[in-house]
Amino acid sequence: MAADQIPAISDISRPPRELVDALAAIGSATLASELYHKMGIRDPQIRGPHPLRPGRTAAGPALTLQCMPKREDLYNETEYEEPERQLHRHVLYPTQPGDMVVVDARGDLGSGIFGEMMLTYFAGRGGAGVVVDGCIRDSAQAAALDIGIWVRDVTPNFHAQTNIVPFAVNVPIACSNVLVIPGDIIVADDDGVVVVPIALAAKLVELAGAHIEWEEFSRSRLAQGGDLRKYYPLSAEGEAEYRAWRHAQQK
């Protein structure tokens, strides 16, 4: 396939930024819990990728990259040969401020999907973060960039040096065996990476906001030596006390 034969790559629909920011403020742990308890999404976590630099939170709609096993008759370029055939570049081209890039790299530990230069481009475009079920390279330089990065590991190898190649952009992917549809909202922090289906995002903010509020009340009582059996989760007695506290807070 010549570079001019690469299929047209679709962009994604992006949600209002205030919705993304609200999800980011809630955090992955509460989102995962509420998706399970209230929305029937049993396991929204992309397991495996961990923060390259702890202490960051990143959230945004997903640009997706699918990798497949390498077959040399179809893809045998070296690192800089025919760069426009290399679809890991194309997932970065549509980047808008706040976007997340999510890569199904098949858990491969021998291919550095992105390096410093490509991640610098992504950061310069305003990208929020990258989640790779696999590796990046140039890890020290990448960690210094103003983006969040979640990876399984790091490697000195380039993206197609060993076992996999970038195969499709902005298609549904199975990232660490979790379905990610382009445009789904990704929330990543020190606890991990959670996929929020875009159709559920607004309702999730509403439900998780209520969860955060009662946890704030419970936390204050537990910090004062309150009974765990009463305050976490709220017993009937604790619920009545919480409602009185909430009423007072609203006043």
JSON list of N, CA, C and O in Angstrom, two decimals, residues 117-157:
[
{"chain": "A", "resi": 117, "resn": "MET", "atom": "N", "xyz": [9.82, 12.71, 20.06]},
{"chain": "A", "resi": 117, "resn": "MET", "atom": "CA", "xyz": [9.45, 13.68, 19.04]},
{"chain": "A", "resi": 117, "resn": "MET", "atom": "C", "xyz": [7.96, 13.67, 18.76]},
{"chain": "A", "resi": 117, "resn": "MET", "atom": "O", "xyz": [7.31, 14.73, 18.68]},
{"chain": "A", "resi": 118, "resn": "MET", "atom": "N", "xyz": [7.38, 12.49, 18.63]},
{"chain": "A", "resi": 118, "resn": "MET", "atom": "CA", "xyz": [5.95, 12.40, 18.34]},
{"chain": "A", "resi": 118, "resn": "MET", "atom": "C", "xyz": [5.11, 12.83, 19.53]},
{"chain": "A", "resi": 118, "resn": "MET", "atom": "O", "xyz": [4.08, 13.49, 19.39]},
{"chain": "A", "resi": 119, "resn": "LEU", "atom": "N", "xyz": [5.57, 12.51, 20.74]},
{"chain": "A", "resi": 119, "resn": "LEU", "atom": "CA", "xyz": [4.84, 12.96, 21.93]},
{"chain": "A", "resi": 119, "resn": "LEU", "atom": "C", "xyz": [4.98, 14.47, 22.13]},
{"chain": "A", "resi": 119, "resn": "LEU", "atom": "O", "xyz": [4.06, 15.12, 22.63]},
{"chain": "A", "resi": 120, "resn": "THR", "atom": "N", "xyz": [6.12, 15.02, 21.72]},
{"chain": "A", "resi": 120, "resn": "THR", "atom": "CA", "xyz": [6.28, 16.49, 21.77]},
{"chain": "A", "resi": 120, "resn": "THR", "atom": "C", "xyz": [5.28, 17.15, 20.83]},
{"chain": "A", "resi": 120, "resn": "THR", "atom": "O", "xyz": [4.66, 18.18, 21.17]},
{"chain": "A", "resi": 121, "resn": "TYR", "atom": "N", "xyz": [5.09, 16.57, 19.64]},
{"chain": "A", "resi": 121, "resn": "TYR", "atom": "CA", "xyz": [4.09, 17.08, 18.71]},
{"chain": "A", "resi": 121, "resn": "TYR", "atom": "C", "xyz": [2.70, 17.02, 19.34]},
{"chain": "A", "resi": 121, "resn": "TYR", "atom": "O", "xyz": [1.94, 17.99, 19.29]},
{"chain": "A", "resi": 122, "resn": "PHE", "atom": "N", "xyz": [2.36, 15.90, 19.96]},
{"chain": "A", "resi": 122, "resn": "PHE", "atom": "CA", "xyz": [1.05, 15.73, 20.59]},
{"chain": "A", "resi": 122, "resn": "PHE", "atom": "C", "xyz": [0.85, 16.76, 21.69]},
{"chain": "A", "resi": 122, "resn": "PHE", "atom": "O", "xyz": [-0.21, 17.39, 21.79]},
{"chain": "A", "resi": 123, "resn": "ALA", "atom": "N", "xyz": [1.88, 16.95, 22.52]},
{"chain": "A", "resi": 123, "resn": "ALA", "atom": "CA", "xyz": [1.78, 17.96, 23.58]},
{"chain": "A", "resi": 123, "resn": "ALA", "atom": "C", "xyz": [1.63, 19.36, 23.01]},
{"chain": "A", "resi": 123, "resn": "ALA", "atom": "O", "xyz": [0.84, 20.17, 23.52]},
{"chain": "A", "resi": 124, "resn": "GLY", "atom": "N", "xyz": [2.35, 19.63, 21.94]},
{"chain": "A", "resi": 124, "resn": "GLY", "atom": "CA", "xyz": [2.25, 20.95, 21.31]},
{"chain": "A", "resi": 124, "resn": "GLY", "atom": "C", "xyz": [0.89, 21.23, 20.72]},
{"chain": "A", "resi": 124, "resn": "GLY", "atom": "O", "xyz": [0.48, 22.39, 20.60]},
{"chain": "A", "resi": 125, "resn": "ARG", "atom": "N", "xyz": [0.17, 20.19, 20.35]},
{"chain": "A", "resi": 125, "resn": "ARG", "atom": "CA", "xyz": [-1.19, 20.33, 19.82]},
{"chain": "A", "resi": 125, "resn": "ARG", "atom": "C", "xyz": [-2.23, 20.44, 20.94]},
{"chain": "A", "resi": 125, "resn": "ARG", "atom": "O", "xyz": [-3.42, 20.60, 20.67]},
{"chain": "A", "resi": 126, "resn": "GLY", "atom": "N", "xyz": [-1.78, 20.34, 22.19]},
{"chain": "A", "resi": 126, "resn": "GLY", "atom": "CA", "xyz": [-2.71, 20.47, 23.31]},
{"chain": "A", "resi": 126, "resn": "GLY", "atom": "C", "xyz": [-3.27, 19.15, 23.80]},
{"chain": "A", "resi": 126, "resn": "GLY", "atom": "O", "xyz": [-4.23, 19.15, 24.58]},
{"chain": "A", "resi": 127, "resn": "GLY", "atom": "N", "xyz": [-2.71, 18.03, 23.36]},
{"chain": "A", "resi": 127, "resn": "GLY", "atom": "CA", "xyz": [-3.19, 16.73, 23.83]},
{"chain": "A", "resi": 127, "resn": "GLY", "atom": "C", "xyz": [-3.08, 16.61, 25.33]},
{"chain": "A", "resi": 127, "resn": "GLY", "atom": "O", "xyz": [-2.19, 17.17, 25.97]},
{"chain": "A", "resi": 128, "resn": "ALA", "atom": "N", "xyz": [-4.02, 15.86, 25.92]},
{"chain": "A", "resi": 128, "resn": "ALA", "atom": "CA", "xyz": [-4.04, 15.71, 27.37]},
{"chain": "A", "resi": 128, "resn": "ALA", "atom": "C", "xyz": [-3.25, 14.51, 27.85]},
{"chain": "A", "resi": 128, "resn": "ALA", "atom": "O", "xyz": [-2.56, 14.59, 28.87]},
{"chain": "A", "resi": 129, "resn": "GLY", "atom": "N", "xyz": [-3.36, 13.37, 27.13]},
{"chain": "A", "resi": 129, "resn": "GLY", "atom": "CA", "xyz": [-2.68, 12.19, 27.62]},
{"chain": "A", "resi": 129, "resn": "GLY", "atom": "C", "xyz": [-2.70, 11.05, 26.63]},
{"chain": "A", "resi": 129, "resn": "GLY", "atom": "O", "xyz": [-3.44, 11.06, 25.65]},
{"chain": "A", "resi": 130, "resn": "VAL", "atom": "N", "xyz": [-1.85, 10.06, 26.91]},
{"chain": "A", "resi": 130, "resn": "VAL", "atom": "CA", "xyz": [-1.68, 8.88, 26.07]},
{"chain": "A", "resi": 130, "resn": "VAL", "atom": "C", "xyz": [-1.79, 7.65, 26.94]},
{"chain": "A", "resi": 130, "resn": "VAL", "atom": "O", "xyz": [-1.18, 7.59, 28.02]},
{"chain": "A", "resi": 131, "resn": "VAL", "atom": "N", "xyz": [-2.57, 6.68, 26.47]},
{"chain": "A", "resi": 131, "resn": "VAL", "atom": "CA", "xyz": [-2.69, 5.38, 27.15]},
{"chain": "A", "resi": 131, "resn": "VAL", "atom": "C", "xyz": [-2.27, 4.31, 26.15]},
{"chain": "A", "resi": 131, "resn": "VAL", "atom": "O", "xyz": [-2.88, 4.19, 25.08]},
{"chain": "A", "resi": 132, "resn": "VAL", "atom": "N", "xyz": [-1.25, 3.53, 26.50]},
{"chain": "A", "resi": 132, "resn": "VAL", "atom": "CA", "xyz": [-0.72, 2.52, 25.58]},
{"chain": "A", "resi": 132, "resn": "VAL", "atom": "C", "xyz": [-0.70, 1.17, 26.29]},
{"chain": "A", "resi": 132, "resn": "VAL", "atom": "O", "xyz": [-0.03, 1.03, 27.32]},
{"chain": "A", "resi": 133, "resn": "ASP", "atom": "N", "xyz": [-1.42, 0.20, 25.74]},
{"chain": "A", "resi": 133, "resn": "ASP", "atom": "CA", "xyz": [-1.32, -1.16, 26.23]},
{"chain": "A", "resi": 133, "resn": "ASP", "atom": "C", "xyz": [-0.08, -1.79, 25.61]},
{"chain": "A", "resi": 133, "resn": "ASP", "atom": "O", "xyz": [-0.13, -2.68, 24.76]},
{"chain": "A", "resi": 134, "resn": "GLY", "atom": "N", "xyz": [1.06, -1.27, 26.02]},
{"chain": "A", "resi": 134, "resn": "GLY", "atom": "CA", "xyz": [2.36, -1.62, 25.46]},
{"chain": "A", "resi": 134, "resn": "GLY", "atom": "C", "xyz": [3.38, -0.62, 25.96]},
{"chain": "A", "resi": 134, "resn": "GLY", "atom": "O", "xyz": [3.33, -0.20, 27.12]},
{"chain": "A", "resi": 135, "resn": "CYS", "atom": "N", "xyz": [4.28, -0.20, 25.08]},
{"chain": "A", "resi": 135, "resn": "CYS", "atom": "CA", "xyz": [5.43, 0.62, 25.50]},
{"chain": "A", "resi": 135, "resn": "CYS", "atom": "C", "xyz": [5.54, 1.91, 24.69]},
{"chain": "A", "resi": 135, "resn": "CYS", "atom": "O", "xyz": [5.02, 2.04, 23.59]},
{"chain": "A", "resi": 136, "resn": "ILE", "atom": "N", "xyz": [6.28, 2.85, 25.28]},
{"chain": "A", "resi": 136, "resn": "ILE", "atom": "CA", "xyz": [6.85, 3.97, 24.55]},
{"chain": "A", "resi": 136, "resn": "ILE", "atom": "C", "xyz": [8.37, 3.89, 24.73]},
{"chain": "A", "resi": 136, "resn": "ILE", "atom": "O", "xyz": [8.88, 3.05, 25.47]},
{"chain": "A", "resi": 137, "resn": "ARG", "atom": "N", "xyz": [9.08, 4.79, 24.05]},
{"chain": "A", "resi": 137, "resn": "ARG", "atom": "CA", "xyz": [10.52, 4.91, 24.28]},
{"chain": "A", "resi": 137, "resn": "ARG", "atom": "C", "xyz": [10.85, 6.37, 24.59]},
{"chain": "A", "resi": 137, "resn": "ARG", "atom": "O", "xyz": [9.96, 7.20, 24.69]},
{"chain": "A", "resi": 138, "resn": "ASP", "atom": "N", "xyz": [12.14, 6.67, 24.77]},
{"chain": "A", "resi": 138, "resn": "ASP", "atom": "CA", "xyz": [12.55, 8.02, 25.19]},
{"chain": "A", "resi": 138, "resn": "ASP", "atom": "C", "xyz": [11.80, 8.42, 26.46]},
{"chain": "A", "resi": 138, "resn": "ASP", "atom": "O", "xyz": [11.28, 9.54, 26.59]},
{"chain": "A", "resi": 139, "resn": "SER", "atom": "N", "xyz": [11.75, 7.52, 27.42]},
{"chain": "A", "resi": 139, "resn": "SER", "atom": "CA", "xyz": [10.84, 7.70, 28.54]},
{"chain": "A", "resi": 139, "resn": "SER", "atom": "C", "xyz": [11.19, 8.88, 29.43]},
{"chain": "A", "resi": 139, "resn": "SER", "atom": "O", "xyz": [10.29, 9.57, 29.93]},
{"chain": "A", "resi": 140, "resn": "ALA", "atom": "N", "xyz": [12.45, 9.16, 29.64]},
{"chain": "A", "resi": 140, "resn": "ALA", "atom": "CA", "xyz": [12.82, 10.28, 30.49]},
{"chain": "A", "resi": 140, "resn": "ALA", "atom": "C", "xyz": [12.38, 11.61, 29.88]},
{"chain": "A", "resi": 140, "resn": "ALA", "atom": "O", "xyz": [11.82, 12.47, 30.56]},
{"chain": "A", "resi": 141, "resn": "GLN", "atom": "N", "xyz": [12.60, 11.75, 28.57]},
{"chain": "A", "resi": 141, "resn": "GLN", "atom": "CA", "xyz": [12.18, 12.98, 27.89]},
{"chain": "A", "resi": 141, "resn": "GLN", "atom": "C", "xyz": [10.66, 13.06, 27.83]},
{"chain": "A", "resi": 141, "resn": "GLN", "atom": "O", "xyz": [10.07, 14.13, 27.99]},
{"chain": "A", "resi": 142, "resn": "ALA", "atom": "N", "xyz": [10.01, 11.93, 27.61]},
{"chain": "A", "resi": 142, "resn": "ALA", "atom": "CA", "xyz": [8.54, 11.91, 27.55]},
{"chain": "A", "resi": 142, "resn": "ALA", "atom": "C", "xyz": [7.93, 12.30, 28.89]},
{"chain": "A", "resi": 142, "resn": "ALA", "atom": "O", "xyz": [6.93, 13.03, 28.95]},
{"chain": "A", "resi": 143, "resn": "ALA", "atom": "N", "xyz": [8.52, 11.83, 29.97]},
{"chain": "A", "resi": 143, "resn": "ALA", "atom": "CA", "xyz": [7.98, 12.13, 31.29]},
{"chain": "A", "resi": 143, "resn": "ALA", "atom": "C", "xyz": [8.06, 13.61, 31.62]},
{"chain": "A", "resi": 143, "resn": "ALA", "atom": "O", "xyz": [7.29, 14.11, 32.45]},
{"chain": "A", "resi": 144, "resn": "ALA", "atom": "N", "xyz": [8.96, 14.32, 30.98]},
{"chain": "A", "resi": 144, "resn": "ALA", "atom": "CA", "xyz": [9.11, 15.75, 31.23]},
{"chain": "A", "resi": 144, "resn": "ALA", "atom": "C", "xyz": [8.08, 16.59, 30.49]},
{"chain": "A", "resi": 144, "resn": "ALA", "atom": "O", "xyz": [7.93, 17.79, 30.76]},
{"chain": "A", "resi": 145, "resn": "LEU", "atom": "N", "xyz": [7.36, 16.00, 29.54]},
{"chain": "A", "resi": 145, "resn": "LEU", "atom": "CA", "xyz": [6.36, 16.74, 28.76]},
{"chain": "A", "resi": 145, "resn": "LEU", "atom": "C", "xyz": [5.12, 17.01, 29.61]},
{"chain": "A", "resi": 145, "resn": "LEU", "atom": "O", "xyz": [4.82, 16.28, 30.55]},
{"chain": "A", "resi": 146, "resn": "ASP", "atom": "N", "xyz": [4.38, 18.04, 29.22]},
{"chain": "A", "resi": 146, "resn": "ASP", "atom": "CA", "xyz": [3.18, 18.42, 29.97]},
{"chain": "A", "resi": 146, "resn": "ASP", "atom": "C", "xyz": [1.96, 17.64, 29.47]},
{"chain": "A", "resi": 146, "resn": "ASP", "atom": "O", "xyz": [0.96, 18.21, 29.03]},
{"chain": "A", "resi": 147, "resn": "ILE", "atom": "N", "xyz": [2.06, 16.32, 29.52]},
{"chain": "A", "resi": 147, "resn": "ILE", "atom": "CA", "xyz": [0.95, 15.43, 29.21]},
{"chain": "A", "resi": 147, "resn": "ILE", "atom": "C", "xyz": [1.00, 14.25, 30.18]},
{"chain": "A", "resi": 147, "resn": "ILE", "atom": "O", "xyz": [2.05, 13.98, 30.77]},
{"chain": "A", "resi": 148, "resn": "GLY", "atom": "N", "xyz": [-0.12, 13.57, 30.33]},
{"chain": "A", "resi": 148, "resn": "GLY", "atom": "CA", "xyz": [-0.12, 12.35, 31.11]},
{"chain": "A", "resi": 148, "resn": "GLY", "atom": "C", "xyz": [0.18, 11.16, 30.20]},
{"chain": "A", "resi": 148, "resn": "GLY", "atom": "O", "xyz": [-0.28, 11.13, 29.06]},
{"chain": "A", "resi": 149, "resn": "ILE", "atom": "N", "xyz": [0.94, 10.20, 30.72]},
{"chain": "A", "resi": 149, "resn": "ILE", "atom": "CA", "xyz": [1.31, 9.02, 29.93]},
{"chain": "A", "resi": 149, "resn": "ILE", "atom": "C", "xyz": [1.12, 7.78, 30.80]},
{"chain": "A", "resi": 149, "resn": "ILE", "atom": "O", "xyz": [1.69, 7.69, 31.90]},
{"chain": "A", "resi": 150, "resn": "TRP", "atom": "N", "xyz": [0.33, 6.84, 30.29]},
{"chain": "A", "resi": 150, "resn": "TRP", "atom": "CA", "xyz": [0.09, 5.57, 30.98]},
{"chain": "A", "resi": 150, "resn": "TRP", "atom": "C", "xyz": [0.54, 4.44, 30.05]},
{"chain": "A", "resi": 150, "resn": "TRP", "atom": "O", "xyz": [0.04, 4.35, 28.91]},
{"chain": "A", "resi": 151, "resn": "VAL", "atom": "N", "xyz": [1.47, 3.62, 30.49]},
{"chain": "A", "resi": 151, "resn": "VAL", "atom": "CA", "xyz": [2.05, 2.57, 29.65]},
{"chain": "A", "resi": 151, "resn": "VAL", "atom": "C", "xyz": [2.27, 1.31, 30.49]},
{"chain": "A", "resi": 151, "resn": "VAL", "atom": "O", "xyz": [2.36, 1.37, 31.71]},
{"chain": "A", "resi": 152, "resn": "ARG", "atom": "N", "xyz": [2.41, 0.17, 29.78]},
{"chain": "A", "resi": 152, "resn": "ARG", "atom": "CA", "xyz": [2.81, -1.05, 30.48]},
{"chain": "A", "resi": 152, "resn": "ARG", "atom": "C", "xyz": [4.28, -1.02, 30.86]},
{"chain": "A", "resi": 152, "resn": "ARG", "atom": "O", "xyz": [4.68, -1.50, 31.92]},
{"chain": "A", "resi": 153, "resn": "ASP", "atom": "N", "xyz": [5.12, -0.47, 29.96]},
{"chain": "A", "resi": 153, "resn": "ASP", "atom": "CA", "xyz": [6.55, -0.48, 30.21]},
{"chain": "A", "resi": 153, "resn": "ASP", "atom": "C", "xyz": [7.20, 0.46, 29.20]},
{"chain": "A", "resi": 153, "resn": "ASP", "atom": "O", "xyz": [6.51, 1.15, 28.43]},
{"chain": "A", "resi": 154, "resn": "VAL", "atom": "N", "xyz": [8.52, 0.49, 29.21]},
{"chain": "A", "resi": 154, "resn": "VAL", "atom": "CA", "xyz": [9.28, 1.29, 28.25]},
{"chain": "A", "resi": 154, "resn": "VAL", "atom": "C", "xyz": [10.29, 0.39, 27.55]},
{"chain": "A", "resi": 154, "resn": "VAL", "atom": "O", "xyz": [10.61, -0.70, 28.03]},
{"chain": "A", "resi": 155, "resn": "THR", "atom": "N", "xyz": [10.76, 0.85, 26.39]},
{"chain": "A", "resi": 155, "resn": "THR", "atom": "CA", "xyz": [11.67, 0.05, 25.57]},
{"chain": "A", "resi": 155, "resn": "THR", "atom": "C", "xyz": [12.54, 0.99, 24.75]},
{"chain": "A", "resi": 155, "resn": "THR", "atom": "O", "xyz": [12.13, 2.12, 24.46]},
{"chain": "A", "resi": 156, "resn": "PRO", "atom": "N", "xyz": [13.73, 0.55, 24.33]},
{"chain": "A", "resi": 156, "resn": "PRO", "atom": "CA", "xyz": [14.52, 1.35, 23.39]},
{"chain": "A", "resi": 156, "resn": "PRO", "atom": "C", "xyz": [14.10, 1.15, 21.93]},
{"chain": "A", "resi": 156, "resn": "PRO", "atom": "O", "xyz": [14.55, 1.89, 21.05]},
{"chain": "A", "resi": 157, "resn": "ASN", "atom": "N", "xyz": [13.25, 0.17, 21.65]},
{"chain": "A", "resi": 157, "resn": "ASN", "atom": "CA", "xyz": [12.89, -0.17, 20.27]},
{"chain": "A", "resi": 157, "resn": "ASN", "atom": "C", "xyz": [11.90, 0.82, 19.68]},
{"chain": "A", "resi": 157, "resn": "ASN", "atom": "O", "xyz": [11.07, 1.38, 20.39]}
]
